[in-house]
Amino acid sequence: MRSRRWKTWIGRVVLILLGCLLLAILAAWLLLRASLAQREGERVAPLLAAPVTVARDDAGVPLIRGANRLDLAYATGFVHAQERYFQMDLLRRTAAGELAELFGPRALPLDRARRLHRFRPRAAKALASLPPADRAFVDRYVAGVNDGVNALGARPFEYLLTGTTPRPWRAEDSLLAVWSMFIDLQGNLEPRELARGWLRAHSDDAQLAFLLPQATRWDAPLDDAATLADVPLPPTAPAWWGSTPAQPMPQTTLAALDLLERGDMVGSNNYAIAGSRSASGAAIVADDMHLGLQLPNIWYRLALLYPDGQGMERRLVGVTLPGAPPLIIAGSNGKVAWGFTNSYGDYLDLVELGIDDAHRGQVRTPDGWERPVAHEELIAVKGGAAERLLVRETAFGPIRAVGGKSYALHWVAHEPGALNLNHLRLEDAATLDAALSIAATDGIPAQNFVAGDATGNIGWTIAGRLPQRLRADAATSFPLAPGGTPTWKGLLPPEQYPRVVNPPGGQLSTANSRQLLGPGSALIGDGGADLGARSSQLRDRLRLLGPRTDEALAFAAALDDRALFIAGWRERALAVLDKDALQGQPRRAAFRQLLATSWNGRADVDSVGYRLARNFMWALHDNLFAGANAQLAALDPKATVAAANPRWPAVLARLLDAQPAGWLPAGQRDWRAVQLAAVDRVIAAFEREGVPLEKATWGARNTAAIAHPIALAVPALGGLLGVPPDQLAGDAHMPRVAGPKFGQSQRLTVSPGREEAGLYNMPGGQSGHPLSPYFLRGHADWVQGRPVPLLPGPARHTLTLAPAR
């Protein structure tokens, strides 16, 4: 009897505990749902001049309709905050160096690096210099942001998980979001200069010119300038060539050989087809910006509709950057369409500072001796005491100590006037010429700006502020010695910006390689421009489109995954794996068989041959550059030979063709042995990790790993906060750039005035909330390359923001 009672009580306790668990799960679910964006109903917004409607389609893409542009700025801020506030918060904190306040001491190294630039004080100054109309535009957006996040039923879920509270949005935060893009798009410049400085110090002039070519046969310059001639091959290599690191090298892993976010993963593509070659007679503009991929996606797609003041409705469509001023970053205004790729110009000098006991407390700059201004930065740390950081700043920028030397970081991003809201003027541009003139005044990181208008004109220029060059050799920048002449001072007047308009072929394309090789190239410089294989492949693909091109054909060019560049490395591997190389070597024989048969000429997910050929190229790189990279890592983790010279494959190709004895690495009897050692290194890496060669498909390595930042901190949430493990076609050095966490952040193709025929893709959905139906909407289309209409579809949910009655 007593035993039965115990069982009864135990059963009751279990039921109670189970009920409590279910209640806790239900409470957590309800709390998470409370932070979902409001999609329907009406909210009072006292700042509005008239009601604004936010009509979302089935994918959550809004058409925002209002009486004026200021009201639309407010409404855009409202929806940005409700769908993406945590993403916005990370952007401002990344630029300002305030991540430790959210994530604790582990974020301090990054915060210290960012505080060096003092972007928050710079943002306050930039804000004060804005014209009143632009300041009102930002303020209206800020009001919408704060009203939007405060209107949620609970704070965004990320703050619940981190145990923090969202800070209100401020006007300078929107400028910080733009500076975060300077960091993302130009953050390679400093380690690149360090790497180039090391190479200069450890090579003679002839060796340096050979190792750091300014162009290659793959370049596709817009000015049709002749490709620069190859520099002579020096008789001997530098002492570090082919050396091994001082510390024993770890055995090569597949991850090391397969690594996709190496020096060859840069991006983006943009291109325009003139009206003379389009089916409609209007220009076609396409743009896919390649960035690190996370959830939510960096861009937020929308359309805006408002009266233009002349009795007509103006419609804007494209992508916005949540947190930044609510401008159409890339898209169409109905008369002109535009898109961007990173220009990879040279916009930073490392100015070595002299020190002398006779000038205590001073440093020597190119302008003479000066006393740096000291600023104390206070870094808040979650769960710990705030850290104080002393930043010393010269007239040439803040001081950073590296490798026993002190440098001033002379960066365009620090210049007064580097950031403004002139991008907003593109919304009113009625012609290509007007758009190009506006782009040259734009206050953004310098980009390749490709545009086309409704009458069929197409053109290119640089959007964003360029430095005013002081030296003819400024295109090949290295760290400056104490007292040396800087390569630039101040900003280039917009009327001096280079342009290419209506070229004879009726097309323009950029893909991060050298845009110009003739006059005008020094205005941009070379800050790590891509090899050019992707650029030339895109150019040649567009030439095949013919005279009656439409949006669908133009869109498909961005999906070109032909392995034209890697094909050359495959041929080299096949050639060296001859009968003698295979004798008594069954592993090499299997390698060659797969290289020959599991190959369809594309970076296809089922191709083994593509992966083997690619890894062969990188194994050669590692065998020859590992020693140098080990020494460069002591200067900066991102300082590598590939950062100093993205054209390193062209250098290796010349050596393999010429096979000079003076460049043969120590311990190798000939260049054939060098190549076979690379093959063996690839095979050993697969064997070490138990991967049979026949299972080593490209898709098995190139698998999507796109996730929310919270999932990176809490991997257990990866299933809820990440995309499926899709195998991705594409790679570097081809238009369809694709890596596990890097690639085409959007694909957009549109003709101005024909937005209904515009096409679009992006890897994540509109919302950053995992319970939202829009969280991953469109991801499968992006993986498969299936375009969807650019314009929002029929309204499924409508929210009205109305002024107080």
mmCIF file of N, CA and C in Angstrom, residues 2-116:
data_model
loop_
_atom_site.group_PDB
_atom_site.id
_atom_site.type_symbol
_atom_site.label_atom_id
_atom_site.label_comp_id
_atom_site.label_asym_id
_atom_site.label_seq_id
_atom_site.Cartn_x
_atom_site.Cartn_y
_atom_site.Cartn_z
ATOM 1 N N ARG A 2 1.924 1.226 0.902
ATOM 2 C CA ARG A 2 2.818 2.374 0.991
ATOM 3 C C ARG A 2 3.588 2.548 -0.308
ATOM 4 N N SER A 3 3.975 1.422 -0.930
ATOM 5 C CA SER A 3 4.699 1.488 -2.186
ATOM 6 C C SER A 3 3.826 2.100 -3.275
ATOM 7 N N ARG A 4 2.530 1.751 -3.281
ATOM 8 C CA ARG A 4 1.629 2.307 -4.281
ATOM 9 C C ARG A 4 1.493 3.812 -4.110
ATOM 10 N N ARG A 5 1.436 4.257 -2.824
ATOM 11 C CA ARG A 5 1.327 5.705 -2.574
ATOM 12 C C ARG A 5 2.574 6.439 -3.075
ATOM 13 N N TRP A 6 3.742 5.817 -2.797
ATOM 14 C CA TRP A 6 4.973 6.452 -3.275
ATOM 15 C C TRP A 6 4.979 6.587 -4.798
ATOM 16 N N LYS A 7 4.532 5.528 -5.452
ATOM 17 C CA LYS A 7 4.489 5.575 -6.914
ATOM 18 C C LYS A 7 3.539 6.658 -7.394
ATOM 19 N N THR A 8 2.394 6.788 -6.659
ATOM 20 C CA THR A 8 1.428 7.816 -7.032
ATOM 21 C C THR A 8 2.019 9.208 -6.882
ATOM 22 N N TRP A 9 2.707 9.425 -5.733
ATOM 23 C CA TRP A 9 3.319 10.747 -5.510
ATOM 24 C C TRP A 9 4.444 11.037 -6.508
ATOM 25 N N ILE A 10 5.239 9.995 -6.786
ATOM 26 C CA ILE A 10 6.322 10.189 -7.772
ATOM 27 C C ILE A 10 5.745 10.543 -9.125
ATOM 28 N N GLY A 11 4.655 9.852 -9.496
ATOM 29 C CA GLY A 11 4.002 10.162 -10.765
ATOM 30 C C GLY A 11 3.481 11.575 -10.798
ATOM 31 N N ARG A 12 2.905 12.028 -9.693
ATOM 32 C CA ARG A 12 2.393 13.397 -9.634
ATOM 33 C C ARG A 12 3.523 14.419 -9.754
ATOM 34 N N VAL A 13 4.635 14.120 -9.030
ATOM 35 C CA VAL A 13 5.782 15.042 -9.090
ATOM 36 C C VAL A 13 6.322 15.138 -10.516
ATOM 37 N N VAL A 14 6.416 13.965 -11.169
ATOM 38 C CA VAL A 14 6.906 13.954 -12.556
ATOM 39 C C VAL A 14 5.986 14.765 -13.445
ATOM 40 N N LEU A 15 4.664 14.581 -13.261
ATOM 41 C CA LEU A 15 3.719 15.347 -14.075
ATOM 42 C C LEU A 15 3.831 16.844 -13.816
ATOM 43 N N ILE A 16 4.013 17.202 -12.517
ATOM 44 C CA ILE A 16 4.157 18.622 -12.180
ATOM 45 C C ILE A 16 5.409 19.204 -12.818
ATOM 46 N N LEU A 17 6.541 18.447 -12.715
ATOM 47 C CA LEU A 17 7.785 18.932 -13.310
ATOM 48 C C LEU A 17 7.659 19.045 -14.822
ATOM 49 N N LEU A 18 6.998 18.035 -15.430
ATOM 50 C CA LEU A 18 6.799 18.086 -16.865
ATOM 51 C C LEU A 18 5.929 19.271 -17.247
ATOM 52 N N GLY A 19 4.895 19.516 -16.437
ATOM 53 C CA GLY A 19 4.037 20.671 -16.697
ATOM 54 C C GLY A 19 4.791 21.972 -16.565
ATOM 55 N N CYS A 20 5.664 22.063 -15.532
ATOM 56 C CA CYS A 20 6.460 23.284 -15.359
ATOM 57 C C CYS A 20 7.398 23.488 -16.543
ATOM 58 N N LEU A 21 7.982 22.363 -17.024
ATOM 59 C CA LEU A 21 8.879 22.471 -18.179
ATOM 60 C C LEU A 21 8.124 22.955 -19.403
ATOM 61 N N LEU A 22 6.924 22.383 -19.593
ATOM 62 C CA LEU A 22 6.131 22.804 -20.744
ATOM 63 C C LEU A 22 5.717 24.259 -20.626
ATOM 64 N N LEU A 23 5.380 24.680 -19.392
ATOM 65 C CA LEU A 23 5.017 26.082 -19.184
ATOM 66 C C LEU A 23 6.195 27.002 -19.444
ATOM 67 N N ALA A 24 7.390 26.563 -19.002
ATOM 68 C CA ALA A 24 8.588 27.376 -19.244
ATOM 69 C C ALA A 24 8.864 27.499 -20.739
ATOM 70 N N ILE A 25 8.717 26.379 -21.477
ATOM 71 C CA ILE A 25 8.927 26.404 -22.922
ATOM 72 C C ILE A 25 7.900 27.320 -23.582
ATOM 73 N N LEU A 26 6.611 27.190 -23.108
ATOM 74 C CA LEU A 26 5.566 28.037 -23.668
ATOM 75 C C LEU A 26 5.842 29.508 -23.374
ATOM 76 N N ALA A 27 6.288 29.807 -22.134
ATOM 77 C CA ALA A 27 6.583 31.198 -21.772
ATOM 78 C C ALA A 27 7.729 31.750 -22.630
ATOM 79 N N ALA A 28 8.779 30.911 -22.825
ATOM 80 C CA ALA A 28 9.898 31.355 -23.656
ATOM 81 C C ALA A 28 9.448 31.589 -25.089
ATOM 82 N N TRP A 29 8.600 30.684 -25.596
ATOM 83 C CA TRP A 29 8.108 30.827 -26.961
ATOM 84 C C TRP A 29 7.273 32.091 -27.108
ATOM 85 N N LEU A 30 6.392 32.340 -26.102
ATOM 86 C CA LEU A 30 5.565 33.549 -26.162
ATOM 87 C C LEU A 30 6.421 34.804 -26.065
ATOM 88 N N LEU A 31 7.477 34.735 -25.237
ATOM 89 C CA LEU A 31 8.362 35.888 -25.100
ATOM 90 C C LEU A 31 9.100 36.155 -26.407
ATOM 91 N N LEU A 32 9.553 35.073 -27.056
ATOM 92 C CA LEU A 32 10.208 35.249 -28.343
ATOM 93 C C LEU A 32 9.247 35.801 -29.383
ATOM 94 N N ARG A 33 8.031 35.299 -29.386
ATOM 95 C CA ARG A 33 7.048 35.780 -30.351
ATOM 96 C C ARG A 33 6.701 37.250 -30.111
ATOM 97 N N ALA A 34 6.795 37.665 -28.863
ATOM 98 C CA ALA A 34 6.460 39.057 -28.551
ATOM 99 C C ALA A 34 7.420 40.034 -29.209
ATOM 100 N N SER A 35 8.616 39.551 -29.598
ATOM 101 C CA SER A 35 9.594 40.451 -30.235
ATOM 102 C C SER A 35 9.514 40.400 -31.751
ATOM 103 N N LEU A 36 8.478 39.741 -32.310
ATOM 104 C CA LEU A 36 8.280 39.754 -33.750
ATOM 105 C C LEU A 36 7.761 41.111 -34.208
ATOM 106 N N ALA A 37 8.088 41.458 -35.441
ATOM 107 C CA ALA A 37 7.640 42.740 -35.992
ATOM 108 C C ALA A 37 6.122 42.760 -36.152
ATOM 109 N N GLN A 38 5.563 43.937 -35.977
ATOM 110 C CA GLN A 38 4.131 44.124 -36.229
ATOM 111 C C GLN A 38 3.917 44.252 -37.734
ATOM 112 N N ARG A 39 3.020 43.439 -38.268
ATOM 113 C CA ARG A 39 2.796 43.429 -39.712
ATOM 114 C C ARG A 39 1.475 44.067 -40.122
ATOM 115 N N GLU A 40 0.550 44.193 -39.189
ATOM 116 C CA GLU A 40 -0.773 44.710 -39.532
ATOM 117 C C GLU A 40 -1.243 45.677 -38.459
ATOM 118 N N GLY A 41 -2.355 46.385 -38.761
ATOM 119 C CA GLY A 41 -2.938 47.309 -37.811
ATOM 120 C C GLY A 41 -2.510 48.735 -38.072
ATOM 121 N N GLU A 42 -2.643 49.566 -37.037
ATOM 122 C CA GLU A 42 -2.316 50.983 -37.154
ATOM 123 C C GLU A 42 -1.589 51.434 -35.906
ATOM 124 N N ARG A 43 -0.583 52.278 -36.111
ATOM 125 C CA ARG A 43 0.165 52.850 -34.988
ATOM 126 C C ARG A 43 0.243 54.362 -35.179
ATOM 127 N N VAL A 44 0.223 55.073 -34.074
ATOM 128 C CA VAL A 44 0.311 56.524 -34.105
ATOM 129 C C VAL A 44 1.786 56.931 -34.178
ATOM 130 N N ALA A 45 2.091 57.811 -35.104
ATOM 131 C CA ALA A 45 3.448 58.329 -35.279
ATOM 132 C C ALA A 45 3.344 59.843 -35.398
ATOM 133 N N PRO A 46 3.465 60.574 -34.302
ATOM 134 C CA PRO A 46 3.191 62.022 -34.305
ATOM 135 C C PRO A 46 4.054 62.824 -35.267
ATOM 136 N N LEU A 47 5.247 62.340 -35.627
ATOM 137 C CA LEU A 47 6.138 63.115 -36.491
ATOM 138 C C LEU A 47 5.701 63.119 -37.947
ATOM 139 N N LEU A 48 4.821 62.214 -38.328
ATOM 140 C CA LEU A 48 4.454 62.092 -39.730
ATOM 141 C C LEU A 48 3.556 63.239 -40.176
ATOM 142 N N ALA A 49 3.726 63.626 -41.448
ATOM 143 C CA ALA A 49 2.860 64.651 -42.025
ATOM 144 C C ALA A 49 1.550 64.068 -42.509
ATOM 145 N N ALA A 50 1.568 62.781 -42.876
ATOM 146 C CA ALA A 50 0.380 62.097 -43.392
ATOM 147 C C ALA A 50 0.582 60.606 -43.157
ATOM 148 N N PRO A 51 -0.475 59.812 -43.278
ATOM 149 C CA PRO A 51 -0.328 58.369 -43.060
ATOM 150 C C PRO A 51 0.670 57.733 -44.030
ATOM 151 N N VAL A 52 1.362 56.717 -43.535
ATOM 152 C CA VAL A 52 2.292 55.916 -44.328
ATOM 153 C C VAL A 52 1.851 54.467 -44.212
ATOM 154 N N THR A 53 1.779 53.766 -45.338
ATOM 155 C CA THR A 53 1.441 52.347 -45.311
ATOM 156 C C THR A 53 2.670 51.510 -45.618
ATOM 157 N N VAL A 54 2.781 50.404 -44.884
ATOM 158 C CA VAL A 54 3.852 49.430 -45.097
ATOM 159 C C VAL A 54 3.173 48.132 -45.510
ATOM 160 N N ALA A 55 3.150 47.860 -46.812
ATOM 161 C CA ALA A 55 2.458 46.691 -47.348
ATOM 162 C C ALA A 55 3.483 45.616 -47.676
ATOM 163 N N ARG A 56 3.493 44.536 -46.881
ATOM 164 C CA ARG A 56 4.453 43.444 -47.087
ATOM 165 C C ARG A 56 3.844 42.364 -47.979
ATOM 166 N N ASP A 57 4.686 41.830 -48.875
ATOM 167 C CA ASP A 57 4.228 40.730 -49.724
ATOM 168 C C ASP A 57 4.489 39.398 -49.031
ATOM 169 N N ASP A 58 4.335 38.313 -49.759
ATOM 170 C CA ASP A 58 4.449 36.987 -49.177
ATOM 171 C C ASP A 58 5.850 36.698 -48.647
ATOM 172 N N ALA A 59 6.857 37.394 -49.154
ATOM 173 C CA ALA A 59 8.231 37.205 -48.683
ATOM 174 C C ALA A 59 8.636 38.248 -47.652
ATOM 175 N N GLY A 60 7.697 39.110 -47.264
ATOM 176 C CA GLY A 60 8.012 40.141 -46.285
ATOM 177 C C GLY A 60 8.658 41.375 -46.853
ATOM 178 N N VAL A 61 8.687 41.503 -48.191
ATOM 179 C CA VAL A 61 9.283 42.678 -48.824
ATOM 180 C C VAL A 61 8.251 43.798 -48.812
ATOM 181 N N PRO A 62 8.581 44.964 -48.217
ATOM 182 C CA PRO A 62 7.582 46.016 -48.086
ATOM 183 C C PRO A 62 7.579 47.011 -49.247
ATOM 184 N N LEU A 63 6.396 47.444 -49.585
ATOM 185 C CA LEU A 63 6.200 48.644 -50.395
ATOM 186 C C LEU A 63 5.744 49.720 -49.422
ATOM 187 N N ILE A 64 6.581 50.743 -49.235
ATOM 188 C CA ILE A 64 6.288 51.794 -48.259
ATOM 189 C C ILE A 64 5.819 53.021 -49.035
ATOM 190 N N ARG A 65 4.585 53.432 -48.761
ATOM 191 C CA ARG A 65 3.977 54.535 -49.497
ATOM 192 C C ARG A 65 3.672 55.681 -48.528
ATOM 193 N N GLY A 66 4.092 56.882 -48.898
ATOM 194 C CA GLY A 66 3.856 58.024 -48.028
ATOM 195 C C GLY A 66 3.767 59.319 -48.802
ATOM 196 N N ALA A 67 3.626 60.417 -48.054
ATOM 197 C CA ALA A 67 3.399 61.719 -48.682
ATOM 198 C C ALA A 67 4.692 62.436 -49.027
ATOM 199 N N ASN A 68 5.824 62.083 -48.361
ATOM 200 C CA ASN A 68 7.089 62.759 -48.637
ATOM 201 C C ASN A 68 8.242 61.871 -48.203
ATOM 202 N N ARG A 69 9.443 62.272 -48.583
ATOM 203 C CA ARG A 69 10.622 61.440 -48.324
ATOM 204 C C ARG A 69 10.957 61.358 -46.850
ATOM 205 N N LEU A 70 10.698 62.428 -46.082
ATOM 206 C CA LEU A 70 10.976 62.371 -44.648
ATOM 207 C C LEU A 70 10.082 61.351 -43.951
ATOM 208 N N ASP A 71 8.821 61.300 -44.335
ATOM 209 C CA ASP A 71 7.922 60.312 -43.739
ATOM 210 C C ASP A 71 8.381 58.893 -44.081
ATOM 211 N N LEU A 72 8.881 58.702 -45.305
ATOM 212 C CA LEU A 72 9.364 57.377 -45.681
ATOM 213 C C LEU A 72 10.643 57.017 -44.915
ATOM 214 N N ALA A 73 11.465 58.012 -44.608
ATOM 215 C CA ALA A 73 12.650 57.750 -43.796
ATOM 216 C C ALA A 73 12.247 57.255 -42.414
ATOM 217 N N TYR A 74 11.222 57.871 -41.848
ATOM 218 C CA TYR A 74 10.717 57.428 -40.545
ATOM 219 C C TYR A 74 10.211 55.985 -40.632
ATOM 220 N N ALA A 75 9.396 55.693 -41.635
ATOM 221 C CA ALA A 75 8.812 54.359 -41.760
ATOM 222 C C ALA A 75 9.884 53.308 -42.029
ATOM 223 N N THR A 76 10.911 53.667 -42.809
ATOM 224 C CA THR A 76 12.003 52.735 -43.057
ATOM 225 C C THR A 76 12.739 52.431 -41.754
ATOM 226 N N GLY A 77 12.976 53.465 -40.954
ATOM 227 C CA GLY A 77 13.598 53.235 -39.656
ATOM 228 C C GLY A 77 12.754 52.333 -38.773
ATOM 229 N N PHE A 78 11.445 52.499 -38.823
ATOM 230 C CA PHE A 78 10.532 51.688 -38.013
ATOM 231 C C PHE A 78 10.654 50.213 -38.398
ATOM 232 N N VAL A 79 10.588 49.900 -39.702
ATOM 233 C CA VAL A 79 10.643 48.493 -40.106
ATOM 234 C C VAL A 79 12.053 47.927 -39.951
ATOM 235 N N HIS A 80 13.092 48.728 -40.198
ATOM 236 C CA HIS A 80 14.453 48.249 -39.952
ATOM 237 C C HIS A 80 14.607 47.806 -38.501
ATOM 238 N N ALA A 81 14.170 48.637 -37.577
ATOM 239 C CA ALA A 81 14.339 48.333 -36.165
ATOM 240 C C ALA A 81 13.550 47.099 -35.758
ATOM 241 N N GLN A 82 12.339 46.974 -36.262
ATOM 242 C CA GLN A 82 11.506 45.841 -35.863
ATOM 243 C C GLN A 82 12.047 44.522 -36.416
ATOM 244 N N GLU A 83 12.661 44.553 -37.586
ATOM 245 C CA GLU A 83 13.152 43.321 -38.205
ATOM 246 C C GLU A 83 14.633 43.058 -37.948
ATOM 247 N N ARG A 84 15.448 44.117 -37.698
ATOM 248 C CA ARG A 84 16.905 43.957 -37.754
ATOM 249 C C ARG A 84 17.671 44.721 -36.671
ATOM 250 N N TYR A 85 17.073 45.022 -35.516
ATOM 251 C CA TYR A 85 17.739 45.940 -34.597
ATOM 252 C C TYR A 85 19.093 45.416 -34.120
ATOM 253 N N PHE A 86 19.191 44.134 -33.824
ATOM 254 C CA PHE A 86 20.455 43.603 -33.324
ATOM 255 C C PHE A 86 21.546 43.723 -34.386
ATOM 256 N N GLN A 87 21.192 43.457 -35.639
ATOM 257 C CA GLN A 87 22.147 43.631 -36.734
ATOM 258 C C GLN A 87 22.632 45.076 -36.786
ATOM 259 N N MET A 88 21.714 46.023 -36.657
ATOM 260 C CA MET A 88 22.079 47.427 -36.656
ATOM 261 C C MET A 88 23.017 47.742 -35.494
ATOM 262 N N ASP A 89 22.707 47.174 -34.337
ATOM 263 C CA ASP A 89 23.517 47.406 -33.144
ATOM 264 C C ASP A 89 24.945 46.908 -33.358
ATOM 265 N N LEU A 90 25.092 45.733 -33.981
ATOM 266 C CA LEU A 90 26.430 45.209 -34.231
ATOM 267 C C LEU A 90 27.223 46.102 -35.179
ATOM 268 N N LEU A 91 26.545 46.689 -36.175
ATOM 269 C CA LEU A 91 27.244 47.570 -37.100
ATOM 270 C C LEU A 91 27.812 48.785 -36.379
ATOM 271 N N ARG A 92 26.991 49.437 -35.563
ATOM 272 C CA ARG A 92 27.510 50.635 -34.893
ATOM 273 C C ARG A 92 28.594 50.267 -33.886
ATOM 274 N N ARG A 93 28.419 49.142 -33.184
ATOM 275 C CA ARG A 93 29.411 48.737 -32.183
ATOM 276 C C ARG A 93 30.713 48.275 -32.839
ATOM 277 N N THR A 94 30.618 47.650 -33.995
ATOM 278 C CA THR A 94 31.829 47.226 -34.708
ATOM 279 C C THR A 94 32.687 48.426 -35.062
ATOM 280 N N ALA A 95 32.053 49.485 -35.582
ATOM 281 C CA ALA A 95 32.813 50.671 -35.961
ATOM 282 C C ALA A 95 33.319 51.434 -34.741
ATOM 283 N N ALA A 96 32.496 51.507 -33.712
ATOM 284 C CA ALA A 96 32.859 52.318 -32.547
ATOM 285 C C ALA A 96 33.758 51.583 -31.568
ATOM 286 N N GLY A 97 33.897 50.262 -31.688
ATOM 287 C CA GLY A 97 34.674 49.495 -30.723
ATOM 288 C C GLY A 97 33.934 49.339 -29.419
ATOM 289 N N GLU A 98 32.693 48.873 -29.507
ATOM 290 C CA GLU A 98 31.846 48.759 -28.314
ATOM 291 C C GLU A 98 31.212 47.378 -28.186
ATOM 292 N N LEU A 99 31.852 46.356 -28.768
ATOM 293 C CA LEU A 99 31.290 45.010 -28.733
ATOM 294 C C LEU A 99 31.446 44.355 -27.366
ATOM 295 N N ALA A 100 32.498 44.692 -26.615
ATOM 296 C CA ALA A 100 32.708 44.074 -25.301
ATOM 297 C C ALA A 100 31.569 44.390 -24.340
ATOM 298 N N GLU A 101 30.874 45.483 -24.584
ATOM 299 C CA GLU A 101 29.724 45.827 -23.744
ATOM 300 C C GLU A 101 28.614 44.797 -23.888
ATOM 301 N N LEU A 102 28.569 44.119 -25.049
ATOM 302 C CA LEU A 102 27.579 43.059 -25.277
ATOM 303 C C LEU A 102 28.133 41.674 -24.966
ATOM 304 N N PHE A 103 29.392 41.421 -25.368
ATOM 305 C CA PHE A 103 29.922 40.062 -25.362
ATOM 306 C C PHE A 103 31.023 39.822 -24.339
ATOM 307 N N GLY A 104 31.394 40.832 -23.574
ATOM 308 C CA GLY A 104 32.375 40.629 -22.526
ATOM 309 C C GLY A 104 33.817 40.708 -22.998
ATOM 310 N N PRO A 105 34.759 40.242 -22.161
ATOM 311 C CA PRO A 105 36.197 40.431 -22.433
ATOM 312 C C PRO A 105 36.675 39.828 -23.736
ATOM 313 N N ARG A 106 36.028 38.773 -24.239
ATOM 314 C CA ARG A 106 36.531 38.152 -25.473
ATOM 315 C C ARG A 106 36.465 39.089 -26.672
ATOM 316 N N ALA A 107 35.643 40.144 -26.589
ATOM 317 C CA ALA A 107 35.543 41.102 -27.687
ATOM 318 C C ALA A 107 36.539 42.253 -27.537
ATOM 319 N N LEU A 108 37.311 42.270 -26.462
ATOM 320 C CA LEU A 108 38.221 43.399 -26.221
ATOM 321 C C LEU A 108 39.287 43.568 -27.303
ATOM 322 N N PRO A 109 39.914 42.498 -27.802
ATOM 323 C CA PRO A 109 40.932 42.722 -28.848
ATOM 324 C C PRO A 109 40.379 43.467 -30.059
ATOM 325 N N LEU A 110 39.173 43.112 -30.475
ATOM 326 C CA LEU A 110 38.580 43.807 -31.613
ATOM 327 C C LEU A 110 38.217 45.237 -31.250
ATOM 328 N N ASP A 111 37.691 45.446 -30.064
ATOM 329 C CA ASP A 111 37.345 46.803 -29.646
ATOM 330 C C ASP A 111 38.580 47.696 -29.573
ATOM 331 N N ARG A 112 39.689 47.163 -29.077
ATOM 332 C CA ARG A 112 40.915 47.976 -28.999
ATOM 333 C C ARG A 112 41.356 48.415 -30.391
ATOM 334 N N ALA A 113 41.283 47.479 -31.350
ATOM 335 C CA ALA A 113 41.680 47.826 -32.720
ATOM 336 C C ALA A 113 40.770 48.895 -33.311
ATOM 337 N N ARG A 114 39.480 48.828 -33.032
ATOM 338 C CA ARG A 114 38.532 49.796 -33.590
ATOM 339 C C ARG A 114 38.637 51.152 -32.897
ATOM 340 N N ARG A 115 38.877 51.147 -31.592
ATOM 341 C CA ARG A 115 38.961 52.429 -30.864
ATOM 342 C C ARG A 115 40.105 53.285 -31.359
ATOM 343 N N LEU A 116 41.108 52.643 -31.952
ATOM 344 C CA LEU A 116 42.237 53.393 -32.496
ATOM 345 C C LEU A 116 41.757 54.456 -33.487
#
